[in-house]
Amino acid sequence: GKWHLGVNCKSRYDHCHHPLNHGFDYFYGMPSTLLNECQGTDEPELAKSLQYTYWLYTQIIILAVLTLLIGKLTNLFSVKWKIIICLAISGFLYFVSWFSSYGFTKYWNCILMRNHDITEQPMKLEKITSNMLKEAVSFIERNKHTPFLLFVSLLHVHTPLVTTEKFLGKSRHGLYGDNVEEMDWLVGRLLDIINKKGLKNTTFIYFASDHGGSLEAHNGNAQLGGWNGIYKGGKGMGGWEGGIRVPGIIRWPGLLPAGIVINELTSLMDIFPTVVQLAGGAVPQDRVIDGRSLLPLLQGTVQHSEHEFMFHYCGVFLHAVRWHQKDSGTIWKAHYTTPVLQPKDSGGCFRRGICPCFGDGITHHDPPLLFDLSQDPSEANPLSADTEPLFDTIIRRIGKAVEEHRKTLTPVPQQLSHYNNMWKPWLQPCCGTFPSCWCDKESNK
């Protein structure tokens, strides 16, 4: 399915970010992510605000070149032709670089791979559901006699909401609802195969989402990104509950009883240590592992999650911290940074399309916004020293946890920098002779 971590580091062929270089033995899917551009819709999705910024810089460069050119031709001021030509060439290369990143997204980034081979460029979205299902079923069939790990990252419930004709109009909730219906059907087919192969009681299945609904995803008045109920905010909003609190559904009939609801907070980072324990291994001891195995909680040997503190990031920036106070059972959350909503009180960053992690689109809070999620899960009533007697004590304790947490971190390059968002032709995955990067090996097989 959707890998979303990209492919290359230094050359078109190093595949340093590829799943097969990160522990997986087989891969079929998108190495990047799904965007409106992949379907060829009119509304761009890939870093819309960045596109506007790049276009503004391009206009400034064009204006500078024209100003120098007019000044040179009218003898208003003296400037060497070499300077004008170099600035014009640099401006042209700058425009080509950023426009190639966004103007040709469908051809550059919307690709389908099997292992290290590109099989479709650009990929045909109308076939992706059936192709992914066939690949997953085939994988289960090949590995049914041995232990296996199958990670299926669906392209569903994600704009542009690719839905086959069979499910269009099936729900009462528009295109998003239709897409959910198809996802439900697809997951059901996978469970059926597990059952038919006699693997039901020996297979641990975990179904979850990586974020809450996207509030900014709209088509006119139609909501395309889901709904987050009582929880504030949504996808890409740092630490607000609506963007990070999602249900997890687990099935393992051979060992876990059905119908149990566990109201303890866990993390998708818990998948790694859980899988390691299931496989009879041990997590690395030479580094801090943020996840905790889910098995004790699922099997009822413990009643509470091992997570005392959870740190909620937006990119590399810490936005919020959650503290599960063990002695009282209270769950506090402190927001150090929140996105500026546009329009104000709208609930989302509708003018930007996506909330930023830093810069002029965020607000720093000192002291932090503090909420008692045990009593106020909607994060509607921030506490203060006047309304919460333990306010200062809680803020200090959370602050100490942040200090201890940061001691375990190693700084990394900013992946969302302008340079890292630029198109680099020497890194471009290509199934043909560059720049003629298009092929269809799926139909040929």
Short mmCIF file of C-alpha atoms in Angstrom, two decimals:
data_model
loop_
_atom_site.label_atom_id
_atom_site.label_comp_id
_atom_site.label_asym_id
_atom_site.label_seq_id
_atom_site.Cartn_x
_atom_site.Cartn_y
_atom_site.Cartn_z
CA GLY A 1 0.00 0.00 0.00
CA LYS A 2 1.06 3.57 0.76
CA TRP A 3 4.64 3.66 2.05
CA HIS A 4 4.90 7.49 2.07
CA LEU A 5 8.61 7.62 2.99
CA GLY A 6 9.94 8.11 -0.52
CA VAL A 7 12.65 6.23 -2.36
CA ASN A 8 16.10 7.73 -2.91
CA CYS A 9 18.80 9.68 -1.03
CA LYS A 10 21.78 10.41 -3.30
CA SER A 11 21.03 8.77 -6.63
CA ARG A 12 18.10 7.47 -8.64
CA TYR A 13 19.02 3.90 -7.84
CA ASP A 14 20.09 3.83 -4.17
CA HIS A 15 16.49 3.23 -2.86
CA CYS A 16 17.69 4.13 0.65
CA HIS A 17 14.13 4.87 1.88
CA HIS A 18 12.59 1.83 0.18
CA PRO A 19 10.75 -0.75 2.35
CA LEU A 20 13.17 -3.49 1.28
CA ASN A 21 15.97 -1.46 2.89
CA HIS A 22 14.00 -1.21 6.15
CA GLY A 23 13.31 -4.82 7.08
CA PHE A 24 10.60 -5.86 4.65
CA ASP A 25 11.08 -8.78 2.25
CA TYR A 26 8.41 -7.82 -0.28
CA PHE A 27 6.75 -4.56 -1.32
CA TYR A 28 3.85 -3.63 -3.56
CA GLY A 29 2.41 -0.13 -3.52
CA MET A 30 3.12 3.61 -3.64
CA PRO A 31 6.51 4.71 -2.30
CA SER A 32 5.17 8.26 -1.88
CA THR A 33 1.67 9.38 -0.95
CA LEU A 34 -1.74 9.79 -2.56
CA LEU A 35 -2.64 13.30 -3.73
CA ASN A 36 -5.38 15.00 -5.72
CA GLU A 37 -2.77 15.46 -8.43
CA CYS A 38 -2.60 11.67 -8.85
CA GLN A 39 -6.16 11.73 -10.11
CA GLY A 40 -5.61 14.85 -12.17
CA THR A 41 -8.21 16.92 -10.32
CA ASP A 42 -8.09 20.69 -10.56
CA GLU A 43 -7.45 21.50 -6.91
CA PRO A 44 -3.74 21.03 -6.04
CA GLU A 45 -2.98 19.44 -2.71
CA LEU A 46 0.80 19.08 -2.48
CA ALA A 47 2.01 21.89 -0.20
CA LYS A 48 -0.36 24.48 -1.65
CA SER A 49 1.03 27.26 0.55
CA LEU A 50 4.58 26.37 -0.54
CA GLN A 51 3.56 26.64 -4.18
CA TYR A 52 2.25 30.14 -3.56
CA THR A 53 5.51 31.06 -1.80
CA TYR A 54 7.66 29.69 -4.63
CA TRP A 55 5.54 31.52 -7.21
CA LEU A 56 5.92 34.77 -5.23
CA TYR A 57 9.72 34.38 -5.21
CA THR A 58 9.64 33.63 -8.95
CA GLN A 59 7.67 36.82 -9.59
CA ILE A 60 10.19 38.80 -7.54
CA ILE A 61 13.06 37.38 -9.61
CA ILE A 62 11.21 38.17 -12.87
CA LEU A 63 10.55 41.72 -11.67
CA ALA A 64 14.22 42.15 -10.72
CA VAL A 65 15.39 40.94 -14.15
CA LEU A 66 12.92 43.21 -15.97
CA THR A 67 13.92 46.18 -13.83
CA LEU A 68 17.61 45.66 -14.57
CA LEU A 69 16.88 45.08 -18.25
CA ILE A 70 14.82 48.28 -18.58
CA GLY A 71 17.45 50.23 -16.65
CA LYS A 72 20.17 48.91 -18.93
CA LEU A 73 18.30 49.66 -22.15
CA THR A 74 17.24 53.17 -21.07
CA ASN A 75 20.61 54.00 -19.49
CA LEU A 76 18.91 54.78 -16.15
CA PHE A 77 21.70 52.92 -14.37
CA SER A 78 24.75 50.93 -15.32
CA VAL A 79 24.69 47.18 -14.94
CA LYS A 80 26.67 44.46 -16.71
CA TRP A 81 24.87 42.17 -19.14
CA LYS A 82 26.55 39.26 -17.40
CA ILE A 83 24.68 40.03 -14.17
CA ILE A 84 21.30 40.24 -15.93
CA ILE A 85 21.89 37.01 -17.86
CA CYS A 86 23.09 35.11 -14.75
CA LEU A 87 20.08 36.32 -12.75
CA ALA A 88 17.69 35.34 -15.56
CA ILE A 89 19.24 31.87 -15.89
CA SER A 90 19.17 31.36 -12.10
CA GLY A 91 15.55 32.47 -11.99
CA PHE A 92 14.62 30.09 -14.81
CA LEU A 93 16.35 27.16 -13.11
CA TYR A 94 14.63 28.05 -9.81
CA PHE A 95 11.23 28.08 -11.54
CA VAL A 96 11.89 24.77 -13.32
CA SER A 97 13.03 23.19 -10.05
CA TRP A 98 9.97 24.01 -7.98
CA PHE A 99 7.45 23.71 -10.81
CA SER A 100 8.77 20.24 -11.64
CA SER A 101 8.04 19.31 -8.00
CA TYR A 102 4.38 20.28 -8.29
CA GLY A 103 3.40 20.72 -11.95
CA PHE A 104 4.34 17.14 -12.88
CA THR A 105 3.39 15.45 -9.61
CA LYS A 106 1.22 12.86 -11.34
CA TYR A 107 4.12 11.68 -13.51
CA TRP A 108 6.94 12.05 -11.01
CA ASN A 109 5.42 10.86 -7.71
CA CYS A 110 2.24 8.88 -8.42
CA ILE A 111 3.97 5.61 -9.16
CA LEU A 112 3.36 1.97 -8.34
CA MET A 113 6.22 -0.37 -7.45
CA ARG A 114 6.70 -4.09 -6.94
CA ASN A 115 9.86 -4.55 -4.88
CA HIS A 116 12.47 -2.32 -6.60
CA ASP A 117 10.71 -2.20 -9.98
CA ILE A 118 8.30 0.54 -11.09
CA THR A 119 5.27 -1.16 -12.65
CA GLU A 120 3.10 1.89 -13.38
CA GLN A 121 4.08 5.52 -13.89
CA PRO A 122 1.72 7.24 -13.45
CA MET A 123 -0.39 4.71 -11.60
CA LYS A 124 -3.99 3.98 -12.62
CA LEU A 125 -6.06 4.74 -9.53
CA GLU A 126 -9.16 2.95 -10.80
CA LYS A 127 -7.30 -0.38 -10.61
CA ILE A 128 -5.41 0.08 -7.36
CA THR A 129 -8.08 -1.43 -5.05
CA SER A 130 -8.32 -4.71 -6.94
CA ASN A 131 -4.55 -4.85 -7.45
CA MET A 132 -3.80 -4.36 -3.77
CA LEU A 133 -6.36 -6.96 -2.75
CA LYS A 134 -4.92 -9.50 -5.19
CA GLU A 135 -1.39 -8.85 -3.93
CA ALA A 136 -2.41 -9.22 -0.26
CA VAL A 137 -4.34 -12.44 -0.92
CA SER A 138 -1.43 -13.82 -2.93
CA PHE A 139 0.97 -12.98 -0.10
CA ILE A 140 -1.19 -14.81 2.46
CA GLU A 141 -1.45 -17.81 0.13
CA ARG A 142 2.34 -17.96 -0.32
CA ASN A 143 3.08 -17.67 3.39
CA LYS A 144 0.19 -19.54 5.03
CA HIS A 145 2.45 -22.35 6.28
CA THR A 146 4.98 -20.05 7.98
CA PRO A 147 4.82 -17.07 10.35
CA PHE A 148 4.34 -13.83 8.40
CA LEU A 149 3.88 -10.10 8.88
CA LEU A 150 1.53 -8.46 6.38
CA PHE A 151 1.31 -4.65 6.60
CA VAL A 152 -1.49 -3.26 4.43
CA SER A 153 -1.54 0.54 4.26
CA LEU A 154 -4.75 1.35 2.42
CA LEU A 155 -5.16 4.29 0.06
CA HIS A 156 -8.78 4.64 1.19
CA VAL A 157 -10.33 7.43 3.32
CA HIS A 158 -7.68 9.76 1.92
CA THR A 159 -8.24 12.38 -0.75
CA PRO A 160 -8.89 12.10 -3.66
CA LEU A 161 -11.13 9.30 -2.27
CA VAL A 162 -10.63 6.83 -5.11
CA THR A 163 -13.76 4.65 -5.11
CA THR A 164 -14.73 1.98 -7.61
CA GLU A 165 -18.06 2.28 -9.42
CA LYS A 166 -19.53 -0.62 -7.43
CA PHE A 167 -19.49 1.47 -4.23
CA LEU A 168 -20.39 4.92 -5.57
CA GLY A 169 -23.63 6.08 -3.94
CA LYS A 170 -23.74 3.11 -1.58
CA SER A 171 -23.62 5.13 1.64
CA ARG A 172 -25.72 7.99 2.96
CA HIS A 173 -22.64 10.10 3.61
CA GLY A 174 -21.44 11.12 0.18
CA LEU A 175 -18.18 10.15 -1.47
CA TYR A 176 -16.35 9.84 1.85
CA GLY A 177 -18.95 7.39 3.10
CA ASP A 178 -18.73 5.40 -0.14
CA ASN A 179 -14.96 5.20 0.30
CA VAL A 180 -15.37 3.93 3.85
CA GLU A 181 -17.83 1.29 2.61
CA GLU A 182 -15.29 0.05 0.07
CA MET A 183 -12.51 -0.01 2.67
CA ASP A 184 -14.76 -2.05 4.96
CA TRP A 185 -15.42 -4.50 2.13
CA LEU A 186 -11.71 -4.78 1.35
CA VAL A 187 -10.76 -5.48 4.96
CA GLY A 188 -13.58 -8.02 5.13
CA ARG A 189 -12.19 -9.86 2.12
CA LEU A 190 -8.78 -10.10 3.81
CA LEU A 191 -10.37 -11.47 6.99
CA ASP A 192 -12.29 -14.01 4.90
CA ILE A 193 -9.04 -15.26 3.37
CA ILE A 194 -7.46 -15.55 6.83
CA ASN A 195 -10.46 -17.63 7.92
CA LYS A 196 -10.53 -19.84 4.81
CA LYS A 197 -6.84 -20.68 5.15
CA GLY A 198 -7.36 -21.87 8.73
CA LEU A 199 -5.32 -18.99 10.19
CA LYS A 200 -8.07 -17.27 12.18
CA ASN A 201 -7.04 -18.42 15.67
CA THR A 202 -3.32 -17.99 15.09
CA THR A 203 -3.28 -14.57 13.44
CA PHE A 204 -2.98 -11.30 15.37
CA ILE A 205 -4.81 -8.55 13.44
CA TYR A 206 -4.56 -4.83 14.29
CA PHE A 207 -6.70 -2.29 12.42
CA ALA A 208 -6.08 1.40 13.05
CA SER A 209 -5.66 4.83 11.46
CA ASP A 210 -2.59 7.03 11.56
CA HIS A 211 -4.60 10.23 12.22
CA GLY A 212 -8.06 11.66 12.71
CA GLY A 213 -10.29 13.18 10.05
CA SER A 214 -9.00 15.97 7.82
CA LEU A 215 -11.26 18.97 8.39
CA GLU A 216 -9.86 21.08 5.56
CA ALA A 217 -10.57 18.48 2.87
CA HIS A 218 -13.64 19.82 1.04
CA ASN A 219 -15.18 19.83 -2.41
CA GLY A 220 -17.55 22.78 -2.34
CA ASN A 221 -19.80 22.08 0.64
CA ALA A 222 -18.98 18.36 0.69
CA GLN A 223 -16.77 17.17 3.55
CA LEU A 224 -14.09 14.82 2.22
CA GLY A 225 -12.01 14.17 5.29
CA GLY A 226 -14.19 12.50 7.91
CA TRP A 227 -15.51 13.69 11.25
CA ASN A 228 -13.90 13.73 14.69
CA GLY A 229 -16.94 13.85 16.95
CA ILE A 230 -16.44 15.72 20.21
CA TYR A 231 -12.68 16.02 19.73
CA LYS A 232 -11.10 19.33 18.78
CA GLY A 233 -9.05 19.78 15.61
CA GLY A 234 -8.09 17.24 12.99
CA LYS A 235 -5.34 15.80 10.83
CA GLY A 236 -2.11 17.80 10.73
CA MET A 237 -2.95 20.07 13.69
CA GLY A 238 -0.17 19.16 16.09
CA GLY A 239 -1.54 17.94 19.40
CA TRP A 240 -5.30 18.50 19.31
CA GLU A 241 -7.23 15.32 20.12
CA GLY A 242 -9.20 15.30 16.87
CA GLY A 243 -6.03 14.77 14.89
CA ILE A 244 -4.43 12.04 16.98
CA ARG A 245 -7.11 10.14 18.93
CA VAL A 246 -8.31 7.20 16.83
CA PRO A 247 -9.70 3.76 17.73
CA GLY A 248 -7.69 0.60 17.43
CA ILE A 249 -9.48 -2.70 16.67
CA ILE A 250 -7.70 -5.95 17.47
CA ARG A 251 -8.69 -9.54 16.67
CA TRP A 252 -6.97 -12.72 17.84
CA PRO A 253 -9.65 -15.36 18.58
CA GLY A 254 -7.12 -17.93 19.75
CA LEU A 255 -5.91 -15.81 22.66
CA LEU A 256 -8.04 -12.70 23.15
CA PRO A 257 -11.72 -12.62 24.21
CA ALA A 258 -14.15 -10.79 21.92
CA GLY A 259 -16.13 -7.67 22.82
CA ILE A 260 -13.64 -6.17 25.28
CA VAL A 261 -13.24 -2.36 25.30
CA ILE A 262 -9.99 -0.95 26.70
CA ASN A 263 -10.09 2.77 27.45
CA GLU A 264 -6.34 3.16 27.79
CA LEU A 265 -4.24 5.37 25.54
CA THR A 266 -1.72 3.58 23.38
CA SER A 267 0.35 4.59 20.38
CA LEU A 268 1.07 3.33 16.88
CA MET A 269 4.68 3.23 18.10
CA ASP A 270 3.52 0.27 20.21
CA ILE A 271 3.21 -1.90 17.10
CA PHE A 272 6.97 -2.41 16.86
CA PRO A 273 7.58 -3.84 20.36
CA THR A 274 4.32 -5.82 20.14
CA VAL A 275 5.39 -7.52 16.91
CA VAL A 276 8.87 -8.16 18.31
CA GLN A 277 7.36 -9.87 21.36
CA LEU A 278 4.98 -11.92 19.21
CA ALA A 279 7.96 -13.11 17.17
CA GLY A 280 9.87 -14.11 20.29
CA GLY A 281 12.52 -11.42 19.92
CA ALA A 282 13.80 -8.56 22.06
CA VAL A 283 13.76 -4.84 21.28
CA PRO A 284 17.15 -3.10 20.97
CA GLN A 285 18.69 -2.14 24.31
CA ASP A 286 21.14 0.47 22.96
CA ARG A 287 18.52 3.19 22.45
CA VAL A 288 15.26 4.53 23.86
CA ILE A 289 12.25 2.70 22.42
CA ASP A 290 9.17 4.90 22.75
CA GLY A 291 6.65 2.12 22.13
CA ARG A 292 5.37 -0.44 24.66
CA SER A 293 4.11 -3.93 23.94
CA LEU A 294 0.31 -4.09 23.81
CA LEU A 295 0.11 -7.74 24.87
CA PRO A 296 -0.01 -7.25 28.68
CA LEU A 297 -2.86 -4.74 28.26
CA LEU A 298 -4.73 -6.95 25.79
CA GLN A 299 -4.33 -10.11 27.86
CA GLY A 300 -5.44 -8.34 31.03
CA THR A 301 -2.22 -8.91 33.00
CA VAL A 302 -2.05 -5.12 33.49
CA GLN A 303 -4.91 -2.64 33.73
CA HIS A 304 -3.17 0.52 32.60
CA SER A 305 -1.00 1.55 29.67
CA GLU A 306 2.71 1.84 30.41
CA HIS A 307 2.77 5.27 28.76
CA GLU A 308 3.07 7.87 31.51
CA PHE A 309 4.01 10.66 29.09
CA MET A 310 3.24 10.99 25.39
CA PHE A 311 4.93 13.65 23.27
CA HIS A 312 2.93 14.98 20.35
CA TYR A 313 4.94 16.45 17.50
CA CYS A 314 4.24 18.43 14.36
CA GLY A 315 7.21 17.62 12.16
CA VAL A 316 10.28 18.06 14.38
CA PHE A 317 8.49 20.53 16.66
CA LEU A 318 7.00 19.46 19.99
CA HIS A 319 3.47 20.87 20.19
CA ALA A 320 1.88 19.08 23.15
CA VAL A 321 2.56 16.65 25.99
CA ARG A 322 0.14 14.23 27.63
CA TRP A 323 0.66 13.08 31.24
CA HIS A 324 -1.24 10.11 32.66
CA GLN A 325 -0.90 10.79 36.38
CA LYS A 326 -0.73 7.28 37.81
CA ASP A 327 -1.64 8.03 41.42
CA SER A 328 -4.84 9.92 40.54
CA GLY A 329 -5.72 8.48 37.13
CA THR A 330 -6.07 12.01 35.75
CA ILE A 331 -4.86 12.67 32.19
CA TRP A 332 -3.40 16.14 31.70
CA LYS A 333 -2.37 17.64 28.40
CA ALA A 334 -0.26 20.76 27.94
CA HIS A 335 -0.14 22.55 24.58
CA TYR A 336 3.07 24.51 24.05
CA THR A 337 2.13 25.38 20.47
CA THR A 338 -1.14 25.43 18.54
CA PRO A 339 -1.92 26.31 14.90
CA VAL A 340 -3.58 29.61 14.08
CA LEU A 341 -7.04 28.74 12.78
CA GLN A 342 -8.17 30.44 9.58
CA PRO A 343 -10.76 31.88 9.78
CA LYS A 344 -10.63 32.34 13.56
CA ASP A 345 -12.75 29.84 15.52
CA SER A 346 -13.38 27.87 12.31
CA GLY A 347 -11.82 24.69 13.69
CA GLY A 348 -9.26 24.33 10.88
CA CYS A 349 -6.66 26.04 8.70
CA PHE A 350 -9.02 26.44 5.75
CA ARG A 351 -7.21 29.34 4.06
CA ARG A 352 -3.87 27.53 4.09
CA GLY A 353 -5.28 24.08 3.33
CA ILE A 354 -3.02 22.52 5.95
CA CYS A 355 -1.85 23.83 9.32
CA PRO A 356 1.87 24.70 9.57
CA CYS A 357 4.18 23.33 12.25
CA PHE A 358 6.20 26.52 12.70
CA GLY A 359 6.45 30.14 11.57
CA ASP A 360 3.74 32.79 11.51
CA GLY A 361 0.96 30.21 11.33
CA ILE A 362 1.37 28.97 14.91
CA THR A 363 0.92 30.40 18.42
CA HIS A 364 3.33 29.74 21.29
CA HIS A 365 1.77 29.48 24.76
CA ASP A 366 3.64 30.51 27.90
CA PRO A 367 2.40 29.18 30.21
CA PRO A 368 1.12 26.24 28.15
CA LEU A 369 -2.58 25.63 27.59
CA LEU A 370 -3.51 22.95 30.12
CA PHE A 371 -6.50 20.62 29.88
CA ASP A 372 -7.83 17.83 32.08
CA LEU A 373 -8.76 15.26 29.45
CA SER A 374 -10.40 13.09 32.09
CA GLN A 375 -13.08 15.76 32.53
CA ASP A 376 -12.72 17.76 29.33
CA PRO A 377 -11.90 15.47 26.37
CA SER A 378 -13.07 18.16 23.94
CA GLU A 379 -10.30 20.50 25.17
CA ALA A 380 -12.84 23.30 25.45
CA ASN A 381 -11.86 24.76 28.84
CA PRO A 382 -8.16 25.56 29.36
CA LEU A 383 -7.15 25.58 33.02
CA SER A 384 -5.17 28.25 34.84
CA ALA A 385 -3.63 28.83 38.24
CA ASP A 386 -6.95 30.38 39.29
CA THR A 387 -9.08 27.38 38.27
CA GLU A 388 -6.66 24.52 39.03
CA PRO A 389 -4.78 24.57 42.39
CA LEU A 390 -2.12 22.16 41.06
CA PHE A 391 -1.55 24.13 37.84
CA ASP A 392 2.06 25.16 38.56
CA THR A 393 2.99 21.72 39.89
CA ILE A 394 1.57 19.99 36.80
CA ILE A 395 3.31 22.37 34.38
CA ARG A 396 6.64 21.88 36.18
CA ARG A 397 6.30 18.08 36.15
CA ILE A 398 5.48 18.03 32.45
CA GLY A 399 8.35 20.44 31.78
CA LYS A 400 10.77 18.10 33.57
CA ALA A 401 9.53 15.18 31.46
CA VAL A 402 10.18 17.24 28.30
CA GLU A 403 13.75 17.96 29.44
CA GLU A 404 14.40 14.27 30.08
CA HIS A 405 12.82 13.35 26.75
CA ARG A 406 14.95 15.83 24.79
CA LYS A 407 18.15 14.40 26.26
CA THR A 408 17.39 11.16 24.39
CA LEU A 409 16.98 12.85 20.99
CA THR A 410 19.49 13.28 18.18
CA PRO A 411 18.89 16.35 15.98
CA VAL A 412 17.91 15.53 12.39
CA PRO A 413 17.71 17.67 9.22
CA GLN A 414 14.44 19.49 8.62
CA GLN A 415 12.72 17.27 6.05
CA LEU A 416 10.21 19.98 5.13
CA SER A 417 12.84 22.62 4.28
CA HIS A 418 12.62 24.41 0.94
CA TYR A 419 15.66 22.48 -0.34
CA ASN A 420 14.20 19.11 0.61
CA ASN A 421 10.92 19.99 -1.10
CA MET A 422 12.65 20.91 -4.34
CA TRP A 423 12.51 18.48 -7.23
CA LYS A 424 15.90 16.85 -7.81
CA PRO A 425 16.10 15.15 -11.23
CA TRP A 426 18.98 12.91 -10.14
CA LEU A 427 16.71 11.35 -7.48
CA GLN A 428 13.62 10.96 -9.65
CA PRO A 429 12.35 7.34 -9.83
CA CYS A 430 11.91 6.57 -13.51
CA CYS A 431 10.78 3.44 -15.32
CA GLY A 432 11.87 4.68 -18.73
CA THR A 433 14.67 6.84 -20.08
CA PHE A 434 14.61 10.08 -18.09
CA PRO A 435 12.69 12.36 -18.54
CA SER A 436 10.30 10.02 -20.40
CA CYS A 437 9.21 8.38 -17.16
CA TRP A 438 6.05 6.47 -17.93
CA CYS A 439 5.21 2.81 -18.31
CA ASP A 440 2.46 0.27 -17.68
CA LYS A 441 3.85 -3.15 -16.79
CA GLU A 442 0.72 -4.06 -14.81
CA SER A 443 -1.35 -4.40 -18.00
CA ASN A 444 1.42 -6.24 -19.81
CA LYS A 445 1.86 -9.08 -17.31
#
